[in-house]
Amino acid sequence: QILGIESYYDERSNYLYYHRHDFTYYFRTCESREIFASDQSDLIWDETNKPLYTDFSELMQLHGAGMIPDLLSPNMTSELRGSVLRMNANEPTHKMFDLKEKGNRWSLRLNPLDLTNDPHRSVQRALKEIAAHPVFRTTLEQLLGDDPAIVEIAAITSDPGAPGQDWHSDTWGDAASVTLGRRHSSMYSLFLYLQDTDASMGPTGFCPGTHMCTDSMEDCPCFFATPKAGTGVILNSQIVHQGSENTAYLKEDGTRVMFIVTFASRPRPGTEHRQLPLGSVYGIPWYMWGHNLYELDNMMDVHWNWKHALGIQKAGKHWGINYLLGAIAAHSENAKNEIEPQPEWFLDRPVWEEFQEIALEWLVVAIAAFVAVWVLHALLMLTVAYTKRCDWELVDHNIRALGGMVKPVFSINLFVTLLITGSYYGFTQTQWAQDVKSGERFHSIPFHPYVELDTSPEWYAEKVVQPRGIDILYSERLDAYYTFRNTYFYDFHPGNWFFRGLLAEVAETYRNAPRETQLNFIETDVMTRLNSERRFLVQDHYGHWVTMETEGVDIPGLIRDELMGVLYPVVRMLGKEIDFIRSQCKYADGGRGYGAMAGPKTALSKYHIPALVENLREQFTKESWRAEKAKATKQNSANAWSSGRRLIRLDVKMMTGSKVTNHRSAIIKEDGLFRAAFLKGRREDFEAWF
């Protein structure tokens, strides 16, 4: 189905103002020619699609969605469906969360510990089985890092008659990793189908590729997934999707039940403090916050409790996202649908305001009663004094007794009101709260302040360009280890995806060409096939995109280096590690944090370390090194160079989940890159750079 959609996210009056200097992408409009999937067969992880991608996470990054058949066993799927329907029937409505077009559609925050409605622990056992699925687990950890945090456990049910939702994203494009990749973490949801679903049952529709578009869509292909029971669909929180209309009136059981679990990167104290993306309702009970993927393995043995939710105690090996931090993101939806430069909803403000309103109401009632009693007392005293028809002392005693009852009520309500107001004000003055308001708590990266073109010099404004889908983009702003696979985000921009496909196509031809003709091959063949319409753009210090020509970049040299990365993936991986080190030197952020790190204002970080690692990068990509590497094995190379040349052997390590995986090794000649004293017998120090 082809849909023309003008705008799919909530408009806010000042969304462009929100930390523009942190932008890592641009507000992009999706076009149909930039989408690489046309139906659900392009997204299924099966024998047809596996040869096309390095792994399932690459498919996910390109399309923003992917499908894993038989993620949950048939018996477990059926049992879980029954438990969810029972919870829907028995849980009070206040446990439901807001959902678009709610008629005949229920949204329930699931409590995995609810043994009343789930005596056989179906939810717990299903979560354990999901977490143990090798493709699902590996993909999550590649996209979000090891042991990602759980931020949603929910179920959405639609009966025949449920209306279709509008097309939407679960998070705001201007407050998510798509545009602010160093401020907000990525987020992925598992939509698990608990029954065979056909087109009449209101299946979920989604538009592949729109997870990288934040402005609008122009005739992008969208389709509705109709998989078998037990199939898991993983969606990027930014992808455009909808729950369609359920018209299965004639089916014996036309109810569609979807089990949803959502994950985001867990906190990593001391190295990164990204915030959850904004705009999602985060359908999880407050007492279920604070848990991670690994804890699903043994949740039936370790009792989850409120201490984990409030961040007082760890439930497993790592800290999860606690309730207060989750409320920061969840309650942004209530902040008048706009993002404040200094958000005050970080204190879960609606809850505080509700307490204050209740206390003030009772205080007003108490004051009114107190005043009424004394007015009545005064009137009775005047009446008694005027008529002298009753016992004045008895009347006075009764009135004073009534006033004595009102006075404590007044005092208690005044105390509670002052306590709540004082606590709220006092908490806002804590360092934690001030860090949230200033942006320090979520580690605002000290990129150069954004420059408005209206106030910039004319010579600068003239060189700024608006990126397009066909352009090839480069930026240093995602060079941080904690962005995980998102550090390669630009590879999946349409122009970059075409460029990398072209490099893969010509790499062997380039390798086999005579050395004296390789540069000419790049200029006459590769650059010709890119054609003049595709521009090489780079994001400058001020956050704007400019052409590489205006920045003096050697584009043929850039293409040569990229070809080296295609021919030898280890070279590209080492280059990315060097980018992390440079980011740590420049912004005091992005490095892996092994050992002591010099401050960004020191000469070591400003000059010496960048020069050192750039020299090392040059050695990785040198044509002479490539030729030597292709000719001989590591042992032969060592024998050939042993006379007068010392060798350094780098065991290249790459983090995969919580394990360290050794990849191929690189042999590099020591050409004065390091001092002999540093090299002599200090292999561990050398490896620490990586």
XYZ file of C-alpha atoms in Angstrom:
690
model
C 0.000 0.000 0.000
C 1.309 3.445 -0.936
C 0.397 6.211 1.490
C 0.997 9.925 1.153
C 1.562 11.239 4.650
C 2.355 14.891 5.232
C 3.233 14.829 8.924
C 3.180 12.014 11.449
C 4.628 13.416 14.645
C 3.274 15.795 17.266
C 3.938 19.405 16.330
C 5.491 21.538 19.049
C 6.047 25.252 18.860
C 9.691 25.302 19.877
C 11.038 21.912 18.830
C 13.770 23.507 16.694
C 15.065 25.352 19.743
C 15.775 22.233 21.766
C 19.529 21.739 21.902
C 20.110 22.392 18.214
C 23.834 22.361 18.776
C 23.537 18.623 19.596
C 22.062 17.666 16.217
C 23.658 14.597 14.673
C 21.447 14.377 11.552
C 18.895 16.658 9.884
C 15.115 16.903 9.484
C 14.683 14.613 6.525
C 11.716 13.925 4.267
C 11.451 10.292 3.135
C 10.898 9.569 -0.538
C 9.768 6.250 -1.991
C 12.988 5.885 -4.045
C 14.983 5.939 -0.777
C 13.126 2.967 0.757
C 14.619 -0.501 0.212
C 11.734 -2.786 1.295
C 8.356 -3.222 -0.362
C 6.666 -6.024 1.607
C 7.137 -8.168 4.700
C 9.197 -10.784 2.831
C 12.043 -8.232 2.678
C 12.136 -8.084 6.488
C 11.931 -11.756 7.484
C 15.166 -13.231 8.810
C 15.167 -16.375 6.666
C 17.413 -18.197 4.220
C 16.501 -15.747 1.456
C 17.564 -12.599 3.292
C 20.457 -13.889 5.422
C 23.016 -13.798 2.551
C 22.166 -10.142 1.857
C 23.272 -8.801 5.250
C 26.169 -9.174 7.634
C 23.720 -9.995 10.423
C 20.152 -9.272 11.529
C 21.138 -5.980 13.154
C 22.258 -4.639 9.755
C 18.817 -5.460 8.338
C 17.299 -3.662 11.342
C 19.434 -0.571 10.864
C 18.569 -0.306 7.186
C 14.812 -0.844 7.416
C 14.051 0.046 11.052
C 12.090 -3.213 11.327
C 12.718 -6.926 11.115
C 10.809 -10.169 11.659
C 12.003 -13.320 13.458
C 9.767 -16.356 12.835
C 9.084 -18.718 15.757
C 10.567 -16.404 18.341
C 8.224 -17.991 20.903
C 7.245 -21.665 20.919
C 3.640 -22.558 19.953
C 2.619 -23.840 23.395
C 4.102 -20.827 25.158
C 2.432 -18.472 22.679
C -1.001 -19.984 23.302
C -0.543 -19.981 27.074
C 0.646 -16.365 27.121
C -2.346 -15.255 25.045
C -4.743 -16.796 27.555
C -3.007 -15.068 30.470
C -3.122 -11.662 28.758
C -6.843 -12.008 28.012
C -7.479 -12.954 31.631
C -5.533 -9.918 32.857
C -7.486 -7.674 30.477
C -10.735 -8.912 31.986
C -9.711 -8.657 35.632
C -7.390 -5.645 35.898
C -8.895 -2.219 36.774
C -9.005 0.409 34.057
C -6.485 2.692 35.805
C -3.756 0.190 34.922
C -4.373 0.848 31.237
C -2.172 3.440 29.529
C -3.242 6.031 26.981
C -3.528 4.742 23.459
C -4.571 6.341 20.209
C -8.144 5.430 19.131
C -9.018 3.371 22.211
C -12.447 2.046 21.156
C -12.459 -1.791 21.430
C -8.711 -1.576 21.965
C -7.071 -2.234 25.350
C -3.565 -1.388 26.458
C -2.366 -2.983 29.677
C 0.825 -2.510 31.655
C 1.688 -6.097 32.507
C 2.870 -7.198 35.922
C 4.960 -10.372 35.462
C 4.628 -11.053 39.210
C 0.802 -11.182 39.140
C 0.176 -14.792 40.194
C -3.539 -14.159 40.734
C -4.268 -13.704 37.036
C -1.221 -15.679 35.897
C -0.857 -18.609 38.331
C 1.338 -20.585 35.920
C 3.817 -17.697 35.504
C 3.198 -17.567 31.752
C 4.508 -14.012 31.423
C 7.703 -14.819 33.309
C 8.380 -17.984 31.329
C 7.639 -16.210 28.035
C 10.061 -13.407 28.908
C 12.742 -15.946 29.766
C 12.237 -17.772 26.458
C 12.342 -14.503 24.505
C 15.547 -13.387 26.238
C 17.221 -16.709 25.433
C 16.532 -16.551 21.682
C 20.028 -16.280 20.127
C 19.180 -13.983 17.197
C 17.012 -11.674 19.283
C 19.479 -11.448 22.167
C 22.535 -10.922 19.966
C 20.794 -8.269 17.876
C 19.611 -6.326 20.920
C 23.108 -6.274 22.384
C 24.643 -5.179 19.097
C 22.171 -2.306 18.781
C 21.939 -1.253 22.444
C 24.997 -2.679 24.160
C 25.240 -5.529 26.639
C 22.377 -6.117 29.073
C 19.961 -3.452 27.712
C 17.340 -1.972 30.032
C 13.660 -2.972 30.004
C 11.417 0.100 29.638
C 8.102 -1.482 28.673
C 6.195 -4.712 29.349
C 2.706 -4.409 27.945
C -0.040 -5.971 25.860
C -2.326 -4.362 23.294
C -5.564 -6.129 22.430
C -8.065 -5.209 19.726
C -11.517 -6.701 19.270
C -13.641 -6.554 16.128
C -14.812 -2.963 15.823
C -11.541 -1.395 16.938
C -10.916 1.651 14.700
C -7.687 2.159 12.820
C -5.072 4.361 14.445
C -3.417 7.250 12.691
C 0.126 6.739 11.409
C 2.611 7.695 14.110
C 6.005 7.094 15.680
C 6.354 6.045 19.310
C 8.923 8.776 19.979
C 9.389 12.336 18.754
C 11.842 12.671 15.901
C 13.357 15.826 17.374
C 13.913 14.200 20.782
C 15.314 10.797 19.848
C 18.558 9.246 18.662
C 17.721 9.877 14.987
C 18.543 13.590 15.391
C 20.208 13.732 18.821
C 22.257 10.559 18.881
C 24.559 11.681 21.694
C 21.721 12.931 23.937
C 19.086 10.199 23.541
C 19.568 6.445 23.446
C 18.103 4.232 20.751
C 15.009 2.206 21.618
C 13.595 -0.971 20.084
C 10.269 -2.716 20.720
C 9.421 -6.369 20.248
C 5.856 -6.831 18.940
C 5.072 -10.513 19.498
C 2.050 -11.896 17.639
C 0.105 -14.287 19.910
C -2.139 -15.702 17.177
C -2.121 -16.226 13.437
C -3.096 -12.785 12.144
C -4.795 -11.982 8.870
C -5.687 -8.657 7.268
C -9.162 -8.518 8.870
C -7.841 -8.636 12.459
C -6.301 -5.169 12.473
C -2.640 -6.103 11.947
C 0.105 -3.603 12.644
C 1.169 -1.642 9.596
C 4.565 -0.011 9.290
C 6.668 1.881 6.779
C 10.228 0.517 6.490
C 12.991 3.090 6.349
C 10.976 5.879 7.992
C 12.951 5.492 11.227
C 15.465 7.890 9.624
C 12.886 10.483 8.561
C 11.697 13.167 10.940
C 9.881 15.701 8.781
C 7.344 13.934 6.565
C 6.860 11.152 4.063
C 6.159 11.358 0.364
C 4.403 8.272 -1.013
C 6.521 5.834 0.975
C 5.568 2.148 0.759
C 3.812 0.887 3.872
C 2.336 -2.552 4.488
C 0.576 -4.590 7.154
C 2.365 -7.598 8.638
C 0.260 -10.778 8.798
C 2.613 -13.352 10.331
C 2.031 -16.631 12.116
C 1.631 -16.932 15.884
C 4.934 -16.687 17.743
C 6.541 -14.355 15.188
C 8.399 -11.406 16.647
C 8.538 -8.064 14.854
C 11.251 -5.723 16.151
C 10.639 -2.035 15.486
C 12.819 1.032 15.935
C 10.832 3.489 18.077
C 11.065 6.057 15.261
C 9.467 3.952 12.527
C 6.038 5.094 11.322
C 3.368 2.500 12.138
C -0.302 2.061 13.040
C -2.749 -0.454 14.443
C -5.262 -0.978 11.666
C -9.029 -1.433 11.889
C -10.246 -4.799 13.191
C -13.102 -6.035 10.982
C -12.971 -9.733 11.884
C -16.656 -9.891 12.867
C -17.219 -13.243 11.152
C -14.233 -15.033 12.663
C -14.779 -17.361 15.600
C -12.046 -15.521 17.487
C -11.240 -12.205 15.843
C -9.404 -10.775 18.846
C -5.828 -9.755 18.109
C -3.409 -9.812 21.073
C 0.066 -8.305 20.860
C 2.700 -8.800 23.572
C 5.188 -5.903 23.687
C 8.584 -5.614 25.366
C 10.717 -2.521 24.781
C 14.436 -2.077 25.442
C 16.872 0.851 25.564
C 20.557 1.148 26.459
C 21.175 0.761 30.181
C 22.883 3.518 32.204
C 26.660 3.431 32.251
C 27.709 5.662 35.159
C 30.901 7.556 34.506
C 31.022 7.116 30.736
C 27.628 8.133 29.327
C 24.365 9.548 30.603
C 22.004 9.600 27.659
C 18.312 10.135 28.243
C 15.472 7.963 27.009
C 13.804 9.272 23.836
C 10.746 11.424 24.489
C 7.165 10.946 23.346
C 6.546 7.343 24.398
C 4.069 6.483 27.157
C 6.434 3.732 28.448
C 3.782 1.132 29.279
C 5.318 -0.473 32.342
C 4.119 -0.488 35.993
C 6.168 1.882 38.116
C 7.398 -0.970 40.306
C 8.783 -2.842 37.246
C 11.397 -0.195 36.371
C 15.050 -0.883 37.132
C 15.536 -4.199 35.320
C 17.619 -5.393 32.381
C 17.679 -8.169 29.794
C 19.934 -10.541 31.761
C 17.528 -10.540 34.705
C 14.884 -12.244 32.583
C 17.042 -15.386 32.729
C 16.402 -15.892 36.436
C 13.439 -13.678 37.310
C 11.601 -16.654 38.800
C 14.442 -17.064 41.315
C 15.149 -13.385 42.161
C 12.175 -11.454 43.522
C 11.712 -8.109 41.802
C 10.683 -5.366 44.219
C 10.231 -1.624 44.656
C 13.862 -1.121 45.710
C 14.957 -2.007 42.192
C 12.374 0.360 40.712
C 13.568 3.300 42.803
C 17.259 2.641 42.129
C 18.057 1.738 45.739
C 19.238 -1.773 44.963
C 20.509 -3.537 41.839
C 18.429 -6.494 40.719
C 21.263 -8.006 38.708
C 24.787 -7.317 37.537
C 24.092 -3.803 36.222
C 21.904 -0.870 37.161
C 18.699 -0.506 35.188
C 16.730 2.651 34.432
C 14.908 3.574 37.634
C 11.360 4.895 37.917
C 12.350 8.527 38.387
C 14.497 8.554 35.254
C 11.751 6.765 33.363
C 9.218 9.348 34.493
C 11.393 12.071 33.008
C 10.732 10.673 29.548
C 7.217 9.316 30.107
C 5.763 12.531 31.525
C 7.185 14.715 28.793
C 4.000 13.794 26.935
C 2.126 15.824 29.561
C 4.353 18.873 29.329
C 1.937 20.764 27.082
C 3.281 18.828 24.078
C 6.397 20.914 23.871
C 9.994 20.447 24.900
C 11.254 23.056 27.323
C 14.879 24.256 27.231
C 14.905 23.582 31.013
C 12.258 20.881 31.559
C 10.629 20.863 34.995
C 8.610 17.714 34.388
C 11.754 15.791 35.365
C 10.311 15.576 38.886
C 7.238 13.701 37.700
C 5.526 17.042 38.223
C 1.918 15.934 37.642
C 2.163 13.615 40.658
C 3.454 16.412 42.866
C 0.797 18.797 41.574
C -1.928 16.251 42.281
C -0.763 15.910 45.884
C -0.602 19.681 46.220
C -4.087 20.154 44.800
C -5.586 17.584 47.186
C -3.822 19.124 50.174
C -4.896 22.642 49.161
C -8.505 21.527 48.716
C -8.596 20.074 52.201
C -6.851 23.161 53.543
C -9.527 25.410 52.011
C -12.253 23.203 53.476
C -10.583 23.304 56.892
C -10.182 27.094 56.796
C -13.783 27.557 55.686
C -15.010 25.267 58.480
C -12.786 27.014 61.006
C -14.100 30.451 59.997
C -17.697 29.207 59.881
C -17.468 27.810 63.418
C -16.164 31.047 64.836
C -18.733 33.112 62.946
C -21.436 30.824 64.307
C -19.897 31.182 67.756
C -19.984 34.968 67.516
C -23.595 35.000 66.287
C -24.737 32.702 69.084
C -22.938 34.816 71.655
C -24.704 37.915 70.388
C -28.043 36.111 70.389
C -27.542 34.844 73.919
C -26.466 38.243 75.107
C -29.523 39.848 73.480
C -32.241 37.380 74.501
C -30.735 35.823 77.626
C -32.957 32.793 76.962
C -30.329 30.061 77.298
C -27.322 29.127 79.331
C -24.463 31.180 77.908
C -21.773 28.968 79.469
C -23.254 25.809 77.888
C -23.388 27.382 74.442
C -19.856 28.649 74.777
C -18.627 25.203 75.857
C -20.253 23.437 72.895
C -18.960 25.958 70.369
C -15.458 25.760 71.758
C -15.553 21.943 71.605
C -16.582 22.115 67.941
C -13.809 24.599 67.257
C -11.379 22.293 69.029
C -12.210 19.577 66.510
C -11.744 21.874 63.512
C -8.441 23.313 64.680
C -6.423 20.040 64.447
C -7.822 19.400 60.970
C -6.707 22.857 59.913
C -3.278 22.390 61.494
C -2.697 18.980 59.920
C -3.683 20.163 56.443
C -1.516 23.265 56.764
C 1.412 21.080 57.824
C 0.916 18.617 54.923
C 0.622 21.449 52.400
C 3.788 23.119 53.641
C 5.595 19.751 53.762
C 4.717 18.867 50.143
C 5.482 22.347 48.847
C 8.723 22.516 50.833
C 9.811 19.042 49.741
C 9.106 19.852 46.116
C 11.049 23.106 46.315
C 13.853 21.522 48.304
C 14.213 18.671 45.823
C 14.461 21.115 42.926
C 17.469 22.677 44.676
C 19.415 19.426 44.986
C 22.462 18.940 42.790
C 20.757 16.020 41.042
C 17.756 18.143 40.076
C 19.914 21.082 39.046
C 22.005 18.784 36.851
C 18.850 17.578 35.129
C 17.621 21.118 34.489
C 21.001 22.257 33.210
C 21.472 19.199 31.015
C 24.513 17.916 32.908
C 22.655 14.841 34.189
C 22.145 13.706 30.626
C 25.636 14.652 29.621
C 25.139 17.359 27.042
C 28.160 17.003 24.766
C 30.105 20.276 24.511
C 29.734 20.626 20.758
C 30.246 24.138 19.482
C 27.095 26.276 19.977
C 24.681 26.185 17.059
C 24.938 29.217 14.749
C 21.761 30.675 13.256
C 22.291 31.430 9.578
C 20.277 34.652 9.857
C 22.899 36.106 12.182
C 26.002 34.473 10.709
C 28.421 36.174 8.282
C 27.350 36.052 4.656
C 30.437 34.090 3.583
C 29.540 31.348 6.069
C 25.824 31.201 5.261
C 26.600 30.812 1.563
C 28.592 27.603 2.049
C 25.928 25.860 4.175
C 23.786 23.383 2.210
C 20.669 21.350 2.933
C 21.410 17.613 2.830
C 19.429 15.339 0.521
C 18.802 11.632 0.497
C 21.188 11.061 -2.407
C 24.098 12.874 -0.721
C 26.924 11.077 1.107
C 27.216 12.277 4.707
C 30.109 12.259 7.168
C 30.120 13.475 10.752
C 32.172 12.930 13.891
C 29.223 13.436 16.229
C 28.335 9.768 16.645
C 31.918 8.731 17.343
C 31.272 7.337 20.827
C 31.541 3.724 21.913
C 28.208 3.906 23.809
C 26.261 4.530 20.609
C 27.169 0.926 19.671
C 25.954 0.052 16.153
C 24.483 3.541 15.860
C 28.036 4.811 15.424
C 27.590 3.530 11.831
C 24.263 5.367 11.511
C 25.349 7.332 8.427
C 26.048 4.085 6.538
C 22.279 3.659 6.282
C 21.530 7.104 4.919
C 20.367 6.359 1.314
C 23.310 8.113 -0.339
C 25.819 6.394 1.932
C 24.143 3.002 1.416
C 24.518 3.428 -2.363
C 28.124 4.567 -1.915
C 29.090 1.592 0.230
C 27.396 -0.787 -2.199
C 29.441 0.721 -5.016
C 32.649 0.339 -3.003
C 31.889 -3.336 -2.355
C 31.305 -3.807 -6.083
C 34.598 -2.270 -7.215
C 36.851 -3.279 -4.292
C 38.364 -6.376 -5.916
C 38.916 -4.551 -9.202
C 40.751 -1.830 -7.290
C 42.840 -4.403 -5.412
C 43.948 -6.127 -8.615
C 44.661 -2.945 -10.592
C 48.326 -1.923 -11.035
C 49.315 0.430 -8.281
C 50.102 3.293 -10.632
C 46.563 3.145 -12.072
C 44.586 2.822 -8.821
C 44.176 6.547 -8.240
C 43.109 7.025 -11.847
C 40.605 4.172 -11.371
C 39.042 6.044 -8.441
C 38.804 9.338 -10.330
C 37.563 7.959 -13.667
C 35.432 4.990 -12.644
C 34.227 5.351 -9.052
C 33.636 9.111 -9.041
C 32.020 8.958 -12.493
C 29.558 6.327 -11.312
C 28.713 8.489 -8.297
C 27.827 11.287 -10.785
C 27.890 14.993 -10.056
C 24.465 15.087 -8.370
C 25.723 13.247 -5.301
C 27.607 15.549 -2.975
C 30.043 14.584 -0.240
C 28.899 16.544 2.837
C 30.445 16.905 6.251
C 28.926 18.342 9.425
C 31.008 21.274 10.585
C 31.760 22.476 14.114
C 28.570 24.540 14.242
C 26.234 21.692 13.330
C 25.609 22.714 9.714
C 26.281 20.597 6.649
C 28.821 21.842 4.110
C 30.402 20.288 1.021
C 33.760 18.619 1.454
C 35.168 20.667 -1.421
C 34.703 23.871 0.567
C 36.463 22.231 3.522
C 39.423 21.165 1.382
C 38.866 17.412 1.823
C 40.718 15.100 -0.586
C 37.728 13.082 -1.853
C 39.743 10.567 -3.960
C 41.881 9.958 -0.871
C 38.753 9.489 1.209
C 37.420 6.932 -1.287
C 40.770 5.112 -1.227
C 40.646 4.868 2.573
C 37.053 3.607 2.432
C 38.074 0.959 -0.102
C 40.735 -0.202 2.334
C 38.033 -0.564 4.959
C 35.925 -2.651 2.574
C 38.839 -4.907 1.632
C 40.007 -5.256 5.231
C 37.149 -4.735 7.736
C 39.634 -4.824 10.606
C 41.111 -1.553 9.276
C 37.721 0.156 9.406
C 37.074 -1.172 12.890
C 40.429 0.097 14.145
C 39.727 3.440 12.494
C 36.473 3.685 14.442
C 38.306 2.979 17.694
C 40.652 5.820 16.817
C 37.596 8.037 16.280
C 36.441 7.172 19.805
C 39.823 8.197 21.199
C 39.715 11.498 19.286
C 36.223 12.169 20.604
C 37.436 11.551 24.149
C 40.298 13.982 23.591
C 38.078 16.657 22.059
C 34.913 16.425 24.190
C 35.980 14.348 27.224
C 33.335 11.893 26.046
C 33.085 8.894 23.747
C 36.111 6.827 24.743
C 35.817 3.442 26.379
C 37.113 4.794 29.668
C 39.924 2.300 30.197
C 42.586 3.796 32.464
C 43.196 7.465 33.191
C 42.026 10.042 30.664
C 43.630 13.447 30.265
C 41.322 16.475 30.285
C 40.301 17.937 26.920
C 42.062 21.220 27.631
C 45.472 19.672 28.193
C 48.192 19.644 25.536
C 48.165 15.852 25.647
C 44.524 15.729 24.504
C 44.704 18.724 22.186
C 47.814 17.808 20.245
C 49.825 14.752 21.196
C 47.249 11.948 21.384
C 45.377 13.062 18.199
C 48.687 13.231 16.314
C 49.673 9.825 17.644
C 46.461 8.040 16.661
C 46.218 9.778 13.280
C 49.738 8.574 12.530
C 48.569 5.122 13.492
C 45.537 5.415 11.218
C 47.829 6.362 8.350
C 49.841 3.214 8.922
C 46.686 1.099 8.852
C 45.676 2.410 5.445
C 49.073 2.684 3.785
C 49.191 0.994 0.429
C 52.609 -0.497 1.218
C 51.240 -2.119 4.361
C 48.292 -3.538 2.408
C 50.640 -5.009 -0.210
C 52.836 -6.606 2.433
C 49.778 -7.960 4.246
C 48.411 -9.519 1.068
C 51.708 -11.189 0.121
C 52.685 -13.076 3.226
C 51.435 -14.657 6.385
C 52.159 -13.073 9.744
C 55.112 -15.412 10.330
C 56.660 -14.748 6.928
C 56.209 -11.016 7.455
C 57.926 -11.255 10.821
C 60.866 -13.115 9.293
C 61.132 -10.623 6.415
C 61.152 -7.608 8.720
C 63.104 -9.030 11.648
C 66.402 -7.487 10.548
C 66.370 -3.991 11.997
C 62.595 -3.697 12.298
C 60.666 -4.414 15.446
C 57.075 -5.555 15.099
C 53.984 -4.711 16.956
C 51.186 -7.250 16.967
C 47.785 -5.785 17.756
C 45.190 -8.210 19.016
C 42.164 -6.323 17.814
C 39.359 -6.684 20.269
C 35.729 -5.905 19.729
C 33.103 -5.910 22.427
C 30.178 -8.215 21.613
C 27.676 -8.109 24.442
C 29.425 -8.878 27.698
C 32.055 -11.060 25.989
C 35.289 -10.053 24.303
C 35.748 -11.591 20.878
C 39.201 -11.747 19.284
C 39.203 -10.846 15.605
C 41.961 -10.970 13.018
C 45.315 -9.433 13.948
C 47.192 -6.661 12.250
C 50.958 -6.497 11.698
C 52.371 -2.995 11.646
C 55.937 -1.846 11.130
C 57.298 0.419 13.813
C 58.055 3.583 11.861
C 58.801 5.894 14.734
C 55.186 6.083 15.898
C 56.059 5.285 19.504
C 59.148 5.656 21.597
C 61.112 2.500 22.270
C 60.643 2.956 26.014
C 56.893 2.785 25.553
C 57.090 -0.370 23.466
C 59.652 -2.297 25.440
C 57.873 -5.062 27.327
C 54.642 -3.046 27.719
C 52.170 -4.797 25.491
C 49.328 -4.218 27.973
C 49.811 -0.455 27.872
C 49.739 -0.490 24.084
C 46.539 -2.547 23.960
C 44.887 -0.209 26.448
C 44.579 2.387 23.700
C 41.950 0.141 22.143
